[in-house]
Short mmCIF file of C-alpha atoms in Angstrom, two decimals:
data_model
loop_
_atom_site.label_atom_id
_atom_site.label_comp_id
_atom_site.label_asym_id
_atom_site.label_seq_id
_atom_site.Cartn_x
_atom_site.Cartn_y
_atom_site.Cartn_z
CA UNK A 798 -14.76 1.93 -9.41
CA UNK A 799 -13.08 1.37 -6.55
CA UNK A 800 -12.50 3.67 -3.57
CA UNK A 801 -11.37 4.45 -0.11
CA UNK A 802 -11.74 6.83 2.53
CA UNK A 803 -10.54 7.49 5.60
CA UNK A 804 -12.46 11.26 7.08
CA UNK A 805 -9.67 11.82 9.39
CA UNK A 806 -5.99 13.10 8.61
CA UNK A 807 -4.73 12.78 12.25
CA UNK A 808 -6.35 10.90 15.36
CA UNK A 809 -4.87 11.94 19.12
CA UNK A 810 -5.02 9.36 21.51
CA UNK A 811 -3.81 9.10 25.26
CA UNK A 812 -1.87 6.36 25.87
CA UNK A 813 -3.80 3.28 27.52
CA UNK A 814 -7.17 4.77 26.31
CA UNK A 815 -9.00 2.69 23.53
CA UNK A 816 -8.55 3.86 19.38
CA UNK A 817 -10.06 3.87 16.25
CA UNK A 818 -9.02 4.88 12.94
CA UNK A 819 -12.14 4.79 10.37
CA UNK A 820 -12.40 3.52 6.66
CA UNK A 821 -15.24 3.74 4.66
CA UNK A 822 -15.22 1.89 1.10
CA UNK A 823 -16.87 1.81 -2.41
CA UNK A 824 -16.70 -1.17 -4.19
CA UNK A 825 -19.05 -2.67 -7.03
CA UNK A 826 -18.98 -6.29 -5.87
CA UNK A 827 -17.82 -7.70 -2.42
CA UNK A 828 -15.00 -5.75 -0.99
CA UNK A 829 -11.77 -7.37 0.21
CA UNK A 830 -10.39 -4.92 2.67
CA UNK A 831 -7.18 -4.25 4.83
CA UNK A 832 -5.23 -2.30 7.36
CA UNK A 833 -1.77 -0.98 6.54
CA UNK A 834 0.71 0.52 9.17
CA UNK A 835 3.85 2.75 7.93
CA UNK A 836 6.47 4.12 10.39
CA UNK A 837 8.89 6.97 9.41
CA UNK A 838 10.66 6.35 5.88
CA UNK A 839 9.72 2.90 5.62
CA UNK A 840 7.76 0.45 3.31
CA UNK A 841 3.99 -0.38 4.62
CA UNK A 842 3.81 -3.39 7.47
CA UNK A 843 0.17 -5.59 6.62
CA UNK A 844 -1.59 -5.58 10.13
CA UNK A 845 -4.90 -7.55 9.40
CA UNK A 846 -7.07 -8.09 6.23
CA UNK A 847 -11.48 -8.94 5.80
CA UNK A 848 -12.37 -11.72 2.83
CA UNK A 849 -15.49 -13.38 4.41
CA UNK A 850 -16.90 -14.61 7.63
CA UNK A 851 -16.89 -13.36 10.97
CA UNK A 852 -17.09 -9.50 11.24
CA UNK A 853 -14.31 -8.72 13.65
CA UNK A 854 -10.85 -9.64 12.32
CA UNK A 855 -7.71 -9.73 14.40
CA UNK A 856 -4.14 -8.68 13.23
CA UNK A 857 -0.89 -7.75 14.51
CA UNK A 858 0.06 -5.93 17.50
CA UNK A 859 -3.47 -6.43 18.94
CA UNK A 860 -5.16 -4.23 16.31
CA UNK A 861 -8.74 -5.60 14.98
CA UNK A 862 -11.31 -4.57 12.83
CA UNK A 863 -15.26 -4.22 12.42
CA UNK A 864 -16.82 -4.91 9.08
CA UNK A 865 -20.03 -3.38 8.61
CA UNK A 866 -21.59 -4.27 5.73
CA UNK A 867 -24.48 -1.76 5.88
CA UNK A 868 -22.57 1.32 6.60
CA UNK A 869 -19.59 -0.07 4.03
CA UNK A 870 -16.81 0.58 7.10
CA UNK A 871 -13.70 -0.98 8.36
CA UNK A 872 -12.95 0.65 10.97
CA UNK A 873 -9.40 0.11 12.61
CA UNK A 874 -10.00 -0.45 16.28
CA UNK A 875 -7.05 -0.95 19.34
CA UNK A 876 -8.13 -1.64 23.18
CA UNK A 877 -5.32 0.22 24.94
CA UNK A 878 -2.70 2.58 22.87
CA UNK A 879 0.80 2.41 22.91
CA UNK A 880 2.74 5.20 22.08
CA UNK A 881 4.70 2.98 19.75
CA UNK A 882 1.45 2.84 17.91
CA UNK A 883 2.30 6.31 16.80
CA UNK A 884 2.34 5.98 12.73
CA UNK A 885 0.55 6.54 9.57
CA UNK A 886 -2.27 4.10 8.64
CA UNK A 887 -3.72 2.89 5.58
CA UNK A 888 -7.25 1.41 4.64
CA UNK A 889 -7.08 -0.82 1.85
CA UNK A 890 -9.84 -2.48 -0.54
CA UNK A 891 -9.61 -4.34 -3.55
CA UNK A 892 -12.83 -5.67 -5.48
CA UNK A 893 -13.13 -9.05 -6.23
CA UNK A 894 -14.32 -8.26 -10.10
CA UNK A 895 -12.19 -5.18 -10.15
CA UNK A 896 -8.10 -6.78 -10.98
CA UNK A 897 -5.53 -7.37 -8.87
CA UNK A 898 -5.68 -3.93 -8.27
CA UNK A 899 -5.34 -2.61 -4.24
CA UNK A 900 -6.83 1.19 -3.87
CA UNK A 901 -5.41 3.04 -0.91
CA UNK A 902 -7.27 5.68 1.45
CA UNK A 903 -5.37 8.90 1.76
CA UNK A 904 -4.04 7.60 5.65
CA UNK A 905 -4.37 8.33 8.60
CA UNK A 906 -2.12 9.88 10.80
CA UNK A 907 -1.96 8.50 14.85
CA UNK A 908 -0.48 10.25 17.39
CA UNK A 909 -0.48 8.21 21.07
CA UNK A 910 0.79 10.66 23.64
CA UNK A 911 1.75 9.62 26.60
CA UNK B 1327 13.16 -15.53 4.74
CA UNK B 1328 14.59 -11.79 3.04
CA UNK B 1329 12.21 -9.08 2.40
CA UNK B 1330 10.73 -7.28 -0.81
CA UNK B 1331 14.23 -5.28 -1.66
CA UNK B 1332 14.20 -2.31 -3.60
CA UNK B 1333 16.93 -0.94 -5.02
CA UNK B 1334 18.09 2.15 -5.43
CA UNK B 1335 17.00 3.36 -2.12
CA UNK B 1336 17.43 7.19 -2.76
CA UNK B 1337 18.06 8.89 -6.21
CA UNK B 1338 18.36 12.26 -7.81
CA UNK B 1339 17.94 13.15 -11.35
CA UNK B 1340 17.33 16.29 -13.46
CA UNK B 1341 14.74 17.07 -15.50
CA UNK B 1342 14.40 15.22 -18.82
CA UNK B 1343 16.78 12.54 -17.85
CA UNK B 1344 14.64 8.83 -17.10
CA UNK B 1345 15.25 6.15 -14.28
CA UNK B 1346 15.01 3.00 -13.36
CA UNK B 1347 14.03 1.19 -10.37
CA UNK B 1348 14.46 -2.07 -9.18
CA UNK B 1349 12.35 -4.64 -7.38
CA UNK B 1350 13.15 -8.34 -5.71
CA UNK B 1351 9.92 -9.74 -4.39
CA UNK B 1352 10.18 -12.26 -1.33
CA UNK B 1353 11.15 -15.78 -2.66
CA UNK B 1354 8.17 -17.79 -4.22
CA UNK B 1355 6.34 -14.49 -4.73
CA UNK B 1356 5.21 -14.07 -8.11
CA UNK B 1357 2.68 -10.76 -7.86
CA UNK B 1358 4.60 -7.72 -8.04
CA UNK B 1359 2.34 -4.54 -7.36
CA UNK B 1360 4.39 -0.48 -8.09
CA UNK B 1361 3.08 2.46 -5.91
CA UNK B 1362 4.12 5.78 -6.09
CA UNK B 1363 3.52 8.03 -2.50
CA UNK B 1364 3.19 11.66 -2.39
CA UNK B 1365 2.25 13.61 0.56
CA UNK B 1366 -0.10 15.45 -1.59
CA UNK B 1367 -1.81 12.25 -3.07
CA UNK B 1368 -1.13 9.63 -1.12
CA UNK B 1369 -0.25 5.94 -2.27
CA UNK B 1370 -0.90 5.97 -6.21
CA UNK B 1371 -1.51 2.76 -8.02
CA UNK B 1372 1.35 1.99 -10.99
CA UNK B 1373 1.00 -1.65 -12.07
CA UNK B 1374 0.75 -4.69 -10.86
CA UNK B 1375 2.19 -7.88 -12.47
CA UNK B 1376 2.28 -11.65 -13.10
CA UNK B 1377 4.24 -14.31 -14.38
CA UNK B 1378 5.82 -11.74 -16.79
CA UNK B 1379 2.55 -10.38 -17.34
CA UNK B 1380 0.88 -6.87 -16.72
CA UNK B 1381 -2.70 -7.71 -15.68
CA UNK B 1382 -3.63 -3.72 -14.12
CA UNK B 1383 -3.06 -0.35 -14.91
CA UNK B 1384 -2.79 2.50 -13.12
CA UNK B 1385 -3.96 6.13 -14.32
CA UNK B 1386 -0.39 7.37 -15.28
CA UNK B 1387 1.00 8.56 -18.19
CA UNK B 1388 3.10 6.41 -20.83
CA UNK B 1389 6.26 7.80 -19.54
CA UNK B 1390 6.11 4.83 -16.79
CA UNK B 1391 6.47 1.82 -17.86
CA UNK B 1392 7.31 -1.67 -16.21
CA UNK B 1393 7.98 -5.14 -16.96
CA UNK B 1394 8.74 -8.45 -15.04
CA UNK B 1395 11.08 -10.85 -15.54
CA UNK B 1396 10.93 -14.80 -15.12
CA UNK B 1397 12.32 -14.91 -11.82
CA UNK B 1398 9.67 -12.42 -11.04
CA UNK B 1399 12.05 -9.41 -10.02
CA UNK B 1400 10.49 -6.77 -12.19
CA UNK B 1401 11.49 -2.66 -12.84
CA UNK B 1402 9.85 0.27 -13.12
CA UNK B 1403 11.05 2.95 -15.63
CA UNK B 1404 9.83 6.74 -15.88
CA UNK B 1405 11.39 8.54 -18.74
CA UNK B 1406 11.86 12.43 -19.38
CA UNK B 1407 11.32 13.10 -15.54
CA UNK B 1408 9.64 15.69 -14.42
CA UNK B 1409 9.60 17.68 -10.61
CA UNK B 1410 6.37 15.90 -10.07
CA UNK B 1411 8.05 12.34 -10.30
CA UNK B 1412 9.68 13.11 -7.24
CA UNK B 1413 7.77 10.82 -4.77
CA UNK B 1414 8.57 7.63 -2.98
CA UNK B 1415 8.19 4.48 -5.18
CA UNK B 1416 7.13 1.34 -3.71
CA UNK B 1417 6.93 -1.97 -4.63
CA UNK B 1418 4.75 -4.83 -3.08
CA UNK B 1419 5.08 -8.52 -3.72
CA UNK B 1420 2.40 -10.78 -3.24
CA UNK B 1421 2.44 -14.75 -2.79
CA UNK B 1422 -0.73 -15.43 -4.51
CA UNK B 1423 -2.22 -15.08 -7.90
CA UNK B 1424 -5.47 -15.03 -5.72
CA UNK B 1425 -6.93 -11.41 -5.01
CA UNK B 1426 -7.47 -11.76 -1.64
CA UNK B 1427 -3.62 -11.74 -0.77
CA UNK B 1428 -2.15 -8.83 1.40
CA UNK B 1429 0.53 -7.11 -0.17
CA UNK B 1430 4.45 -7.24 1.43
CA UNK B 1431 5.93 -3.69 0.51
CA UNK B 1432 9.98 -2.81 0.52
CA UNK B 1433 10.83 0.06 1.57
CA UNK B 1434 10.98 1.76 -1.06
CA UNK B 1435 13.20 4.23 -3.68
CA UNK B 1436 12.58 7.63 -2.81
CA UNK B 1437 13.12 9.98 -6.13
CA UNK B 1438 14.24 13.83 -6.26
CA UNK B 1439 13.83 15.31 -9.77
CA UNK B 1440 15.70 18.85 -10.10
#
């Protein structure tokens, strides 16, 4: 069965110092994986998604991600913080033999302080 | 190019009565995915259909049911309501029958139950 999990409920960051938000999956054949943002009493916003090929994936609002085979992470990943970044964030994975079926982590919460 | 629309945004219902909630995916989308978030367990898989067609089940009870129509708006329905129904439902509308598609949420119907 599919799974997701993201260790941390909240992450504090200062603003213009680097972030990451971490993911760790369970899948029984090759994982499809993505990165969901939701603001205050709104729908989820897709920010960047891993099917095959290079590692390091680039999204929206200059988030990326590091797929690590090995360790099964995805591990959401920002340069410099913006206190706009503040939100909730999602890990994602669905399993290629498992349905058209996306499993959610529990989110994680980002706070950018400025 | 409109969003995924949900409608009704906000709802409030007793126990025992049902409810229905309604879903327009984006235009040419033909994958429509339910969700129900709690803060206590996070984004819960419902459904997901296709072409009229449910093709994944989530673990809920039989008191919510779905269905999809040709034009590939679909609704939710979750009869004799209970306080733990009370949640945010989302739906997501995806543009491929391919399971490596990201998912396009609305923003959502949130749900009281008294």
């Amino acid at each position: 069965a599919q799974s997701v999990a993201q260790p941390e409920d909240q992450v504090n960051v200062a603003e213009g110092n680097p972030l990451t938000v971490k993911c760790t999956y369970s899948v029984s054949g090759n994982p499809y994986l993505f990165w969901y943002v939701q603001y205050p009493n709104r729908g989820l916003q897709f920010l960047l998604k891993y099917i095959t090929g290079d590692n390091l994936v680039k999204g929206s609002y200059g988030f990326e991600a590091e797929f690590n085979k090995s360790q099964t992470s995805f591990h959401l990943k920002k340069p410099s913080a913006l206190v706009s970044d503040s939100a909730l964030y999602f890990c994602a994975v669905r399993d290629e033999s498992g349905g058209f079926k996306t499993i959610f982590g529990a989110g994680t919460r980002l706070f950018v302080k400025a | 190019k409109a969003g995924v629309t949900q409608t009704p945004r906000y709802l409030i219902k007793t126990r025992g009565q049902q409810v229905t909630l309604s879903c327009s995916p984006i235009s040419g989308h033909r994958s429509v995915s339910w969700y129900q978030q709690t803060p206590g367990q996070g984004l819960q898989f419902l459904f997901e259909y296709f072409s009229e067609t449910q093709r994944n089940k989530g673990n809920f009870p039989g008191r919510f049911s779905g269905r999809q129509f040709s034009n590939s708006r679909s609704e939710m329905n979750v009869s004799t309501l209970e306080l733990g129904d009370s949640a945010l439902y989302l739906c997501a509308s995806s543009r491929t029958d391919a399971n490596t598609g990201e998912l396009f949420f609305g923003e959502g119907s949130r749900l009281t139950v008294l």
